[in-house]
XYZ file of C-alpha atoms in Angstrom:
608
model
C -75.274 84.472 45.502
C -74.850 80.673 44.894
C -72.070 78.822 43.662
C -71.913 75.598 41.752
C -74.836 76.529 39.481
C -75.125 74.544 36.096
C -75.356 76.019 32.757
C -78.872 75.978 32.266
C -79.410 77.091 35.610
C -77.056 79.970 34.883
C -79.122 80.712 31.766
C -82.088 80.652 33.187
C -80.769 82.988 36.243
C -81.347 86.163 34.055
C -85.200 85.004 33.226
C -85.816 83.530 36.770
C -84.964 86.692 39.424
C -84.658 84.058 41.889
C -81.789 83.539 44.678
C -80.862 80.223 46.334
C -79.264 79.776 49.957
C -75.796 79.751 49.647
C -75.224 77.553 53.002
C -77.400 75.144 52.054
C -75.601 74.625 48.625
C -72.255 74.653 50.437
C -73.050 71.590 52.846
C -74.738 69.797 49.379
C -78.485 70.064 50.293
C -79.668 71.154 47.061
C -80.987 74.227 45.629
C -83.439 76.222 48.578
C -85.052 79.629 48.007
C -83.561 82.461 49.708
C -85.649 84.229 52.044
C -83.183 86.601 53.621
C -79.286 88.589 52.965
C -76.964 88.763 55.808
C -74.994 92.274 55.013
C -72.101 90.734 57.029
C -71.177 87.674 55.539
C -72.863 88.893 52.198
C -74.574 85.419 51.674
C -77.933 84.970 50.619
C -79.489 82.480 53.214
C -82.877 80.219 53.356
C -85.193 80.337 55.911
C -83.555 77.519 57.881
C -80.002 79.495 57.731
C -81.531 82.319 58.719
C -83.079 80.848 61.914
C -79.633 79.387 62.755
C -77.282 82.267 61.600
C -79.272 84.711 63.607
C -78.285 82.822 66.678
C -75.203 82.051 65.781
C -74.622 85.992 65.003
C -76.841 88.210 66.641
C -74.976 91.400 65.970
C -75.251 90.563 62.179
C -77.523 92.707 59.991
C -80.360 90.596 58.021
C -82.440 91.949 55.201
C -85.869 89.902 54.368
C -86.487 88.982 50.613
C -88.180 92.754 50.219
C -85.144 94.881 51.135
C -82.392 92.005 50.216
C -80.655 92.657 46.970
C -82.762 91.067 43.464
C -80.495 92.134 40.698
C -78.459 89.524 40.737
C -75.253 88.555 38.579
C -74.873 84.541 37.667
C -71.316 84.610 36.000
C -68.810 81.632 37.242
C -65.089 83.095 37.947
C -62.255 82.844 35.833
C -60.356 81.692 38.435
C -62.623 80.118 40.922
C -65.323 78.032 38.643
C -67.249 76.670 41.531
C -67.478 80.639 42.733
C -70.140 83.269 41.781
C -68.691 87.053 40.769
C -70.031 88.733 44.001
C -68.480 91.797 43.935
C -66.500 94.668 42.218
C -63.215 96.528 42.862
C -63.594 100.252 42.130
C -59.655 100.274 43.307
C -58.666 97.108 40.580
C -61.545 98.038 38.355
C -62.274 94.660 38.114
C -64.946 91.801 39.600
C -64.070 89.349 42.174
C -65.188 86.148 44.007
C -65.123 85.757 47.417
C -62.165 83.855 47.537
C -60.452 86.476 44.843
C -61.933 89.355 47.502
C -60.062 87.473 50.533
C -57.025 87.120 48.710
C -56.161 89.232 45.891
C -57.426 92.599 46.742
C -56.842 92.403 50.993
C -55.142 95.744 50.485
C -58.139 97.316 47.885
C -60.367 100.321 49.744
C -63.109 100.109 47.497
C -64.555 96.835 46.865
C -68.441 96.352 47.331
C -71.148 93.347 46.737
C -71.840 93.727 43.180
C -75.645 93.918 43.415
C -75.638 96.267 46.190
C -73.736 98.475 44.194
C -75.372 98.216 41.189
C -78.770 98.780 42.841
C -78.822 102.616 41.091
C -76.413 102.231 38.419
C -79.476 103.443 36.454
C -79.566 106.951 38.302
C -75.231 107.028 38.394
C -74.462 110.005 36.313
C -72.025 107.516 34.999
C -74.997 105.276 33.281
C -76.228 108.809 32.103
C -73.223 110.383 30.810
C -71.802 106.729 28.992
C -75.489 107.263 27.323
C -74.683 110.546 26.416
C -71.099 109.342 24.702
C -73.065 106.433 22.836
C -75.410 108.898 20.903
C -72.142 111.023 20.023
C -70.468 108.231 18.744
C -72.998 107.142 16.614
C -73.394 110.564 14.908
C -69.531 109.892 14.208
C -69.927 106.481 12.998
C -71.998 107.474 10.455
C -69.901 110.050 9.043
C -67.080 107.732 8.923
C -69.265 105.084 6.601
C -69.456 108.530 4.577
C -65.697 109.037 4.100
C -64.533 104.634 4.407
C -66.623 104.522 1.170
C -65.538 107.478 -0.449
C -61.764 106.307 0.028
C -62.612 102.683 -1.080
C -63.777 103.933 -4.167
C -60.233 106.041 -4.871
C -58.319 102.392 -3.808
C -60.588 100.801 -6.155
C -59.738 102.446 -8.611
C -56.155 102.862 -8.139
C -55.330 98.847 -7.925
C -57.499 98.900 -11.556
C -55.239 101.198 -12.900
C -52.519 99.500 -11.206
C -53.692 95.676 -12.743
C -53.904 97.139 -16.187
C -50.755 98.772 -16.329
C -48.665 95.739 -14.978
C -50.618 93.653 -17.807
C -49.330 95.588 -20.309
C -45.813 96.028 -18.868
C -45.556 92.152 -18.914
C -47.136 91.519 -22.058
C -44.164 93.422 -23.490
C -41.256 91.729 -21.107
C -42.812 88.463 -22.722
C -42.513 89.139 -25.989
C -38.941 90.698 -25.705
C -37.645 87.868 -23.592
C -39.083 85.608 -26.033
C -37.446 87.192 -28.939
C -34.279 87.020 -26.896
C -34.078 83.438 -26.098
C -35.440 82.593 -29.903
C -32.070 84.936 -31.413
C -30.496 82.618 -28.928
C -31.772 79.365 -29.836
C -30.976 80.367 -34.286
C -27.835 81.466 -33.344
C -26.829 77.515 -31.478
C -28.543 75.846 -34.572
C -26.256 77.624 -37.009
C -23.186 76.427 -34.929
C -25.090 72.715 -34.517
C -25.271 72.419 -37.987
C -21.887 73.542 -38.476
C -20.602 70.797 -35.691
C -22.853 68.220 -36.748
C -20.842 68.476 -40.165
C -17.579 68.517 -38.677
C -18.091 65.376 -36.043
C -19.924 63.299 -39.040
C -16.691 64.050 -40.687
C -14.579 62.482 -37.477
C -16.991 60.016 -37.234
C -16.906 58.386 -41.001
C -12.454 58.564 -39.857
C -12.894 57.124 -36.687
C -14.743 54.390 -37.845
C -12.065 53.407 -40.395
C -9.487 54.183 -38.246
C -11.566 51.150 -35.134
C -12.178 48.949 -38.139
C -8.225 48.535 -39.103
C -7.326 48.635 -35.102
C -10.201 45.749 -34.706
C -9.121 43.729 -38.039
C -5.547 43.662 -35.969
C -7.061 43.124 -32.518
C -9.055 39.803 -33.848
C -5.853 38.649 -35.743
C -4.312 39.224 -32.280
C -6.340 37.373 -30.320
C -7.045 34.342 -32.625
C -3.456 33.439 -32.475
C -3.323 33.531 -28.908
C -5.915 31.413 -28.742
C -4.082 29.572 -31.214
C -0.911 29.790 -29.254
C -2.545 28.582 -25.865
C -5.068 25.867 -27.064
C -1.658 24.297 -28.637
C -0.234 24.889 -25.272
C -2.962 23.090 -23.309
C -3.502 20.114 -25.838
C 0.275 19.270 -25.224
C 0.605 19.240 -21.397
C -0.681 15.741 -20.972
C 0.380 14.683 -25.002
C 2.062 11.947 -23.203
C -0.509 10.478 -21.411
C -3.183 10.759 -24.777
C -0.482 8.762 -26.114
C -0.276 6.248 -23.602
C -3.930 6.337 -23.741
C -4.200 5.696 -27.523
C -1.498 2.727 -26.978
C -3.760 1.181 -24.427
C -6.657 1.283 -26.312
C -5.240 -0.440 -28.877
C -4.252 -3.403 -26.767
C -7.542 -3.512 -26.004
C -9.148 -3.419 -29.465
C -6.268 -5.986 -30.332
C -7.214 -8.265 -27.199
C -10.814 -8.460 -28.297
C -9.875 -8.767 -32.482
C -7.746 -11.976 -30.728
C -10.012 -12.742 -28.433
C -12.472 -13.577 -31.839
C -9.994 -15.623 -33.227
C -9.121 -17.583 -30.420
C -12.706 -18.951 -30.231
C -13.062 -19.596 -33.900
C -9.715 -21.252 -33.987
C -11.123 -22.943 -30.854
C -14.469 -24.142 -32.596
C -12.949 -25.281 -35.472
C -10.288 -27.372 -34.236
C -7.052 -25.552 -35.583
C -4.653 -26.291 -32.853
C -1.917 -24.897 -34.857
C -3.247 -21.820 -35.242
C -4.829 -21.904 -31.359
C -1.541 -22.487 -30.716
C -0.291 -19.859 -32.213
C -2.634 -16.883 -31.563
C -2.487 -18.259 -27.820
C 1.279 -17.199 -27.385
C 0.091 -14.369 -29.174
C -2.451 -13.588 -26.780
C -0.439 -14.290 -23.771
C 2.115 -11.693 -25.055
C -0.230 -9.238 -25.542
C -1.978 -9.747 -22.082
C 1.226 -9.067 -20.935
C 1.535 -6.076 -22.647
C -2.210 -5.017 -21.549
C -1.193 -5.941 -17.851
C 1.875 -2.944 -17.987
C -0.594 -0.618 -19.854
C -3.307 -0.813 -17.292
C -0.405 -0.291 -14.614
C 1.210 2.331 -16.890
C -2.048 3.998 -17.159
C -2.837 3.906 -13.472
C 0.375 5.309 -12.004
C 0.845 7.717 -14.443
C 0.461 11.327 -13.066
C -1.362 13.704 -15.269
C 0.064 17.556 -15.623
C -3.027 19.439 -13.760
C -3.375 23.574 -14.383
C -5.143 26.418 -13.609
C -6.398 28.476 -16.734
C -6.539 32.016 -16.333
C -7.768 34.933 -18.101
C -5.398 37.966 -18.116
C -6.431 41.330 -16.534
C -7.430 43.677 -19.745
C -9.496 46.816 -19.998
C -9.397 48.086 -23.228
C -10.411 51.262 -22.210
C -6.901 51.637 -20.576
C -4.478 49.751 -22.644
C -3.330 49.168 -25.879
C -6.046 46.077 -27.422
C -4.638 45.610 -31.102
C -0.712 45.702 -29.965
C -1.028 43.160 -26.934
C -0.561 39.196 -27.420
C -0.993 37.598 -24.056
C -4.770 37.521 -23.359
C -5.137 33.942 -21.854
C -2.441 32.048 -19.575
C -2.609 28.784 -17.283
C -0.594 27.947 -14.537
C 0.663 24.400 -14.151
C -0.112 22.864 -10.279
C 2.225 20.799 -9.375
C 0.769 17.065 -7.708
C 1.822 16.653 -4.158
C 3.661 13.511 -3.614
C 1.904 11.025 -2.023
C 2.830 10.261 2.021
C 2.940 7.086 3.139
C 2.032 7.300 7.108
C 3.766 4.387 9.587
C 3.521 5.544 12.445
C 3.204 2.639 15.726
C -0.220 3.659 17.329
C -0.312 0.778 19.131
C -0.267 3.114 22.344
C -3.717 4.551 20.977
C -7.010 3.427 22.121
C -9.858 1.217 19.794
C -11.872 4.488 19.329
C -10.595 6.546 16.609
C -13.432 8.219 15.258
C -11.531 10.183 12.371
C -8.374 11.207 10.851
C -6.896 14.156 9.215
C -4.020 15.131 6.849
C -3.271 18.694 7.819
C -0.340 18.990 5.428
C 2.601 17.405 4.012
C 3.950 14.916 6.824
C 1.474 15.892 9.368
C -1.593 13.479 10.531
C -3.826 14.300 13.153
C -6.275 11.268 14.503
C -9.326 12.111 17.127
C -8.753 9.948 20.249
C -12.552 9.466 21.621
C -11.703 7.383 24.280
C -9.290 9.324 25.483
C -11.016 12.698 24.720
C -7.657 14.346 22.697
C -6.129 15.062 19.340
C -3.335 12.976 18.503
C -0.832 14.981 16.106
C 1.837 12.795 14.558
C 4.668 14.357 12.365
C 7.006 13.361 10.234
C 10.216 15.353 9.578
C 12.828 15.134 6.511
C 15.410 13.673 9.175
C 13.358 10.566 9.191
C 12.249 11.548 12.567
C 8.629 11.203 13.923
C 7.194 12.944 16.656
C 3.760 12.242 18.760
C 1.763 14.346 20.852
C -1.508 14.986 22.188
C -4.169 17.517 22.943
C -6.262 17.250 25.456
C -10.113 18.315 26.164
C -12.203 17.652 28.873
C -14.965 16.001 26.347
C -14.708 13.681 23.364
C -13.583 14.852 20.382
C -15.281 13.412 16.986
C -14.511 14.963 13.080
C -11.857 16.897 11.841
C -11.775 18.941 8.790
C -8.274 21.491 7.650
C -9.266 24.813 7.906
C -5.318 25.440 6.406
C -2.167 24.225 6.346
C -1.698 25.446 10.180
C -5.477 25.493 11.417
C -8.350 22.602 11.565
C -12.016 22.275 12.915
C -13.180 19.882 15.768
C -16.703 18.788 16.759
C -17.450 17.703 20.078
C -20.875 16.490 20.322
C -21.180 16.656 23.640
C -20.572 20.038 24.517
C -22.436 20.938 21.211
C -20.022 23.541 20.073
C -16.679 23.419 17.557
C -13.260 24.431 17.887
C -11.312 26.012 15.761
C -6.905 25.202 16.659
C -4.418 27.378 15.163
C -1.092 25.788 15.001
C 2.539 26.876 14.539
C 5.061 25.398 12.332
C 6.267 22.873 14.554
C 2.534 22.011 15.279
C 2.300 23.767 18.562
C -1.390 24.762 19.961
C -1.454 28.841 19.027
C -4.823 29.223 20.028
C -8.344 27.562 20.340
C -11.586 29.561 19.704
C -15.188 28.234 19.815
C -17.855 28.214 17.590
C -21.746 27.978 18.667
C -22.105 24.261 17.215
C -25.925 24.573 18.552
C -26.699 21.281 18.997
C -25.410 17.906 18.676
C -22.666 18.428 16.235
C -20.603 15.587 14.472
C -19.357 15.468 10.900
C -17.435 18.427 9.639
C -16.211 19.996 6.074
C -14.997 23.187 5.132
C -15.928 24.601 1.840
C -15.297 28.580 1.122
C -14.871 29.649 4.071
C -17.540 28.157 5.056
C -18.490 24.986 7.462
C -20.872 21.981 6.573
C -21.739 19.964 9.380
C -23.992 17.377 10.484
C -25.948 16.762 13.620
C -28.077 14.282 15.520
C -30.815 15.071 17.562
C -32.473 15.986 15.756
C -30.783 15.051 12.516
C -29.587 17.027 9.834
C -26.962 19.130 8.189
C -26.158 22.732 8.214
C -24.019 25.185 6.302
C -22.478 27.813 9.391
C -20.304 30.801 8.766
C -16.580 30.719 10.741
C -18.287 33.186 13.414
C -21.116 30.256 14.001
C -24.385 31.794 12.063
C -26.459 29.357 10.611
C -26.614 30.320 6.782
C -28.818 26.661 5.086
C -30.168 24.044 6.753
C -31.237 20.452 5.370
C -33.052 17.962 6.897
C -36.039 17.086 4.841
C -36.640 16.348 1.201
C -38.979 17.416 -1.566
C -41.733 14.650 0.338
C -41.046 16.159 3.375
C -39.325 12.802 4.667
C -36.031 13.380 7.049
C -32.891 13.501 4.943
C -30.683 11.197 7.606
C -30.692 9.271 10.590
C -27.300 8.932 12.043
C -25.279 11.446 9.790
C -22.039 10.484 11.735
C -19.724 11.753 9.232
C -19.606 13.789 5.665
C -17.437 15.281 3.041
C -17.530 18.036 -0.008
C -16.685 17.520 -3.309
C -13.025 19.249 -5.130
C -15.132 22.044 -6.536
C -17.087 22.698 -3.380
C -20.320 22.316 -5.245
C -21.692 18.918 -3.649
C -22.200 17.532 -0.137
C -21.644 13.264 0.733
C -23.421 12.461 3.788
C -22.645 8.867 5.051
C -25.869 7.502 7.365
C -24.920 4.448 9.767
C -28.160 4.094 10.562
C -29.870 3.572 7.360
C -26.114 2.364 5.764
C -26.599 4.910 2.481
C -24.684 7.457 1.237
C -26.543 10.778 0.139
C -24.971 13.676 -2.376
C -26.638 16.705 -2.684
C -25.854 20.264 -3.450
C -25.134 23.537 -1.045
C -29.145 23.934 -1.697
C -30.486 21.087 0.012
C -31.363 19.175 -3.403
C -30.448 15.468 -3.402
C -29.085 13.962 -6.160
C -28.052 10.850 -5.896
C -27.867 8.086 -3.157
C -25.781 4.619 -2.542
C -27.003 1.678 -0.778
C -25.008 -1.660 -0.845
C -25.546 -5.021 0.687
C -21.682 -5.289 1.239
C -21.619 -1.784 2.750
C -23.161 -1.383 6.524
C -22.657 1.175 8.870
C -20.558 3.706 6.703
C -19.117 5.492 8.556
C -15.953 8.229 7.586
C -15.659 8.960 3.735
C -13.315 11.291 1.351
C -13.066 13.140 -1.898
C -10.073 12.541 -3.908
C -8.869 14.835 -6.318
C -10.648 13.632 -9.382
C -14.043 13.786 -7.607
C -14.005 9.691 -6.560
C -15.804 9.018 -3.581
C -14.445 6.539 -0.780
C -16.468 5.663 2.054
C -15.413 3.236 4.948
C -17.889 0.676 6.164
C -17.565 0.272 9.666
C -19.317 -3.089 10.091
C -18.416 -4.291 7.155
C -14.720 -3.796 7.696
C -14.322 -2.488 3.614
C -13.664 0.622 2.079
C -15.927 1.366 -1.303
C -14.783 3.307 -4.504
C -17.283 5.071 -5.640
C -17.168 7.616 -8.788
C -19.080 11.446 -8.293
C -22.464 10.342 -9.451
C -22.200 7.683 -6.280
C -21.761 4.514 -8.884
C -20.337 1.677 -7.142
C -16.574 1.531 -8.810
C -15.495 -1.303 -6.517
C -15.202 -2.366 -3.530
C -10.893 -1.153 -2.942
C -10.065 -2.943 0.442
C -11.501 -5.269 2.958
C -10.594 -6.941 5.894
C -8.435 -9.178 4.274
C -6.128 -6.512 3.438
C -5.892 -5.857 7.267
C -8.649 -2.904 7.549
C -10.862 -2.773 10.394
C -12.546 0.048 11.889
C -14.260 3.166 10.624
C -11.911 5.582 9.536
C -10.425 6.987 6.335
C -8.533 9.420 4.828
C -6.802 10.766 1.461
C -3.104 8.950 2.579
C -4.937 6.071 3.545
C -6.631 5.772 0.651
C -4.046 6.778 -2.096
C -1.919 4.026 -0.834
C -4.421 1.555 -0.392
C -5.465 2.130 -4.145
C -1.519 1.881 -4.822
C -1.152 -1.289 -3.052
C -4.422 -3.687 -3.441
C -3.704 -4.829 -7.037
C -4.944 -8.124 -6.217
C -7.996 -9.645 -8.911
C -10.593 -11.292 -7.678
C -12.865 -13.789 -9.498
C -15.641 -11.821 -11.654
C -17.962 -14.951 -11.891
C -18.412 -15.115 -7.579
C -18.666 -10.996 -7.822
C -20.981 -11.402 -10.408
C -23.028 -13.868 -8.043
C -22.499 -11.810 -4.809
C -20.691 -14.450 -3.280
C -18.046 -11.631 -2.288
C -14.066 -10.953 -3.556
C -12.469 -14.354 -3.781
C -8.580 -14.214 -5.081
C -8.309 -14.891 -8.638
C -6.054 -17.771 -9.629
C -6.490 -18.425 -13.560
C -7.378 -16.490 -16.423
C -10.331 -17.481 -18.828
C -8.781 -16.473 -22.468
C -12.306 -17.056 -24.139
C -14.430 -14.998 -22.228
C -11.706 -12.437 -21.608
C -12.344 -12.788 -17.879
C -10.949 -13.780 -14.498
């Protein structure tokens, strides 16, 4: 029997009683026609195998294709695929391969090749008597169709029975339950009705009762308003005042002005004479006003709305709704410290808080912390890095922010009281980082290479970047240094290289923009408290006023007034405004031929 056989050639096996050579198959020469059966080796062999097994084994018993076995049997093994079913285990009751023969059923008695022992399975009484038990059990099969149907038709009609009476069972379960939940459903509409009655009732009382309590409340609350407008209006009463007296002197200069030049024109020198003492007087008068009005500190405050919920306290009983807390102006510090023994390259400064000044020492890569004590005495130390440091910005009273460019990161310095070094952490500055701000709790800072300015959280994740506009153009050049307005709600970039200075908001949209022919190379720049805008002009050696909207105010200090250099800061500033109350000649500023110390007074044209 061969192995290997496909399954066409297994399908055709039961038309085609024909046997192939099992040896030849083995060694993979194809399918050849066997001639003979070796009874030993139970292998089916060609006439070439035969030649060669008959020498090989002379002892072994050879049957030609007349006496060799033809029924053969052409199922694969379960077990062995590539094997033929050769033979069967009376002892197992079961067929085998060879190799199953071999191995599973050594120890069986009775195992024979299958078509030798199925040679007269016809004859076996077995065959006859398996016959014989087939005819019974069809004579019992078809008495049992008899009785299957006869039962059916009983089950049949049974579940009929069954289906009608669980339809009328539930029919009636559906109508009573229905009934039920209907008694149920009057019964809550009687007590509905009933409530309804009641609650409209409490309803038509409640709503009188919220419509006194409200006519109270809005009484209430109008004269608190009342109470804290009143309030507010006469915190600064004394400056309106002051401002009301100044404006006068003004509308009174001008009404004099008038008649000085028709006195003038006509030739009255009596009266010229007269209104001119007048007018000098009253100049006089105007000159202490405008100082008056410059010095004078206004009473700043903090409105706030009280914490209410109505649903929780009294509303038509309480008075305070609204309160405002007065914030009281720090005094302005006037820093004099001898840094003589600092080098030429300060590239910022810093008020950390009340007597305490720290300047960034490039040259000499540290901080420089200078502080002055209410014993009159001044201390100076440094900090030192191993790169340069550039911008500062005050974190808090006891903590500020450093760039350093070169290492491309920030660091944030605790201090202590006495302005000792508590700690230094670093922030991811990711690239070239110079100008710094802080701004709810929140950094702005610009960089070069490339340029632009970012928005980073304390931990160092970029939240915004800006560095183009609406054209797609590059925002900056050399953004060296920057600043955020009092309400944290605009960003001033100063650019050295292209000598402007840019606002725009915490969304990248540009507003406005300064460029000035007696500003170049601006360089550090500050916020006051009323939202004016300094900026220092490196080059240029001047320091420019400028109001929020980036209008040129005037130009506050200049090299004549000793300033040289590229830093600023809020002291420096406040007493710079304090101190330069020099005039200069409005005709040469009016001509652009610079600030030239005014040295007469022109009463007709009310000018300098």
């Amino acid at each position: 029997m061969a192995t290997n056989f496909s399954a066409s050639l297994t399908q055709a096996s039961d038309e085609a009683n024909e046997m192939y050579c099992e040896e030849c198959e083995r060694h993979g020469d194809g399918h050849v026609t066997a001639v003979a059966f070796c009874v030993d080796c139970v292998e089916y062999k060609c006439a070439t195998c035969q030649k060669y097994h008959r020498r090989q084994f002379q002892n072994h018993k050879l049957q030609d294709s007349d006496h060799m076995p033809q029924d053969f049997y052409f199922e694969k093994c379960s077990a062995h695929p590539n094997q033929l079913i050769k033979f069967y285990c009376s002892d197992c009751i079961k067929e085998a391969c060879k190799e199953c023969k071999d191995n599973e059923h050594v120890n069986c008695s009775d195992i024979n090749h299958l078509p030798t022992l199925a040679s007269d399975i016809q004859k076996s009484e077995e065959f006859k008597g398996l016959r014989k038990y087939i005819d019974k059990l069809k004579e019992d099969i078809k008495y049992t169709n008899t009785l299957v149907k006869a039962k059916c038709e009983v089950i049949d009609k049974q579940e009929e029975q069954a289906t009608e009476a669980c339809k009328e069972y539930k029919d009636k379960l559906l109508a009573a339950y229905t009934l039920q939940h209907q008694n149920l459903i009057d019964n809550f509409d009687k007590k509905l009705n009933e409530t309804v009655v009641k609650l409209e009732k409490e309803r038509k009382d409640l709503i009188q009762e919220l419509s006194e309590k409200e006519k109270k409340f809005e009484e209430n609350i109008k004269k608190a308003e009342t109470d804290i407008i009143e309030e507010v209006v006469s915190t600064n009463t004394n400056f309106k005042s002051l401002k009301l007296e100044h404006l006068n002197l003004v509308e009174n200069l001008k009404a004099l002005t008038v008649e000085l030049k028709h006195a003038q024109n006509l030739g009255q020198n009596c009266k010229l004479l007269i209104k001119l003492k007048s007018a000098k007087q009253l100049c006089e008068n105007l000159h202490k006003s405008i100082e008056q009005m410059y010095h004078v500190n206004i009473q700043r405050y903090k409105f706030k709305i009280s914490d209410f919920q109505p649903a929780k306290q009294s509303s038509e009983n309480r008075t305070a709704y609204f309160s405002f807390e007065k914030v009281s102006v720090e005094r302005r510090i006037v820093f004099d410290f001898d840094i003589k023994s600092l080098s030429n390259d300060i590239n910022s400064l810093l008020v950390l808080s009340e007597g305490t000044l720290i300047f960034s020492d490039c040259a000499k890569c540290s901080l420089v912390i200078c502080t002055f004590v209410k014993s009159n005495r001044k201390y100076m130390n440094d900090i030192k890095f191993e790169t340069k440091p550039w911008d500062i910005t005050k974190v808090s009273d006891y903590e500020a922010a450093v760039t350093f460019p070169d290492e491309r990161h920030i660091k944030l310095i605790k201090f202590s009281e006495d302005m000792k070094v508590l700690n230094t952490s670093e922030i991811p500055g990711h690239a070239s980082c110079f100008g710094i701000a802080y701004s709810n709790n929140h950094l702005v800072v610009s960089y070069l290479f490339p340029s632009s300015v970012k928005i980073l959280s304390l931990s160092g994740e970029i939240m915004k970047a800006f560095d183009k506009d609406d054209n797609g153009k590059d925002l900056f050049s050399c953004p060296y240094y920057l600043t955020v307005s009092p309400d944290n709600t605009m960003i001033y970039v100063s650019d050295s290289s292209t000598e402007t200075v840019t606002c725009l908001n915490f969304n990248g949209k540009v507003y406005f923009i300064y460029k000035d022919d007696h500003l170049k190379s601006p360089n550090q720049l500050v916020v006051d408290e009323y939202g004016s805008v300094y900026v220092c002009g490196y080059k240029s050696n001047n320091i420019h006023h400028l109001s929020s909207d980036l209008t040129k105010v005037k130009i506050l200090i200049d090299g004549r007034h000793g300033i040289a250099g590229h830093i600023v800061s809020g002291a420096s500033l406040t007493q710079a405004s304090d101190e330069a109350n020099e005039m200069y000649c409005e005709e040469c500023e009016r001509h652009g031929d610079g600030h030239v110390t005014a040295v007469a007074f022109c009463v007709d044209l009310c000018g300098i």
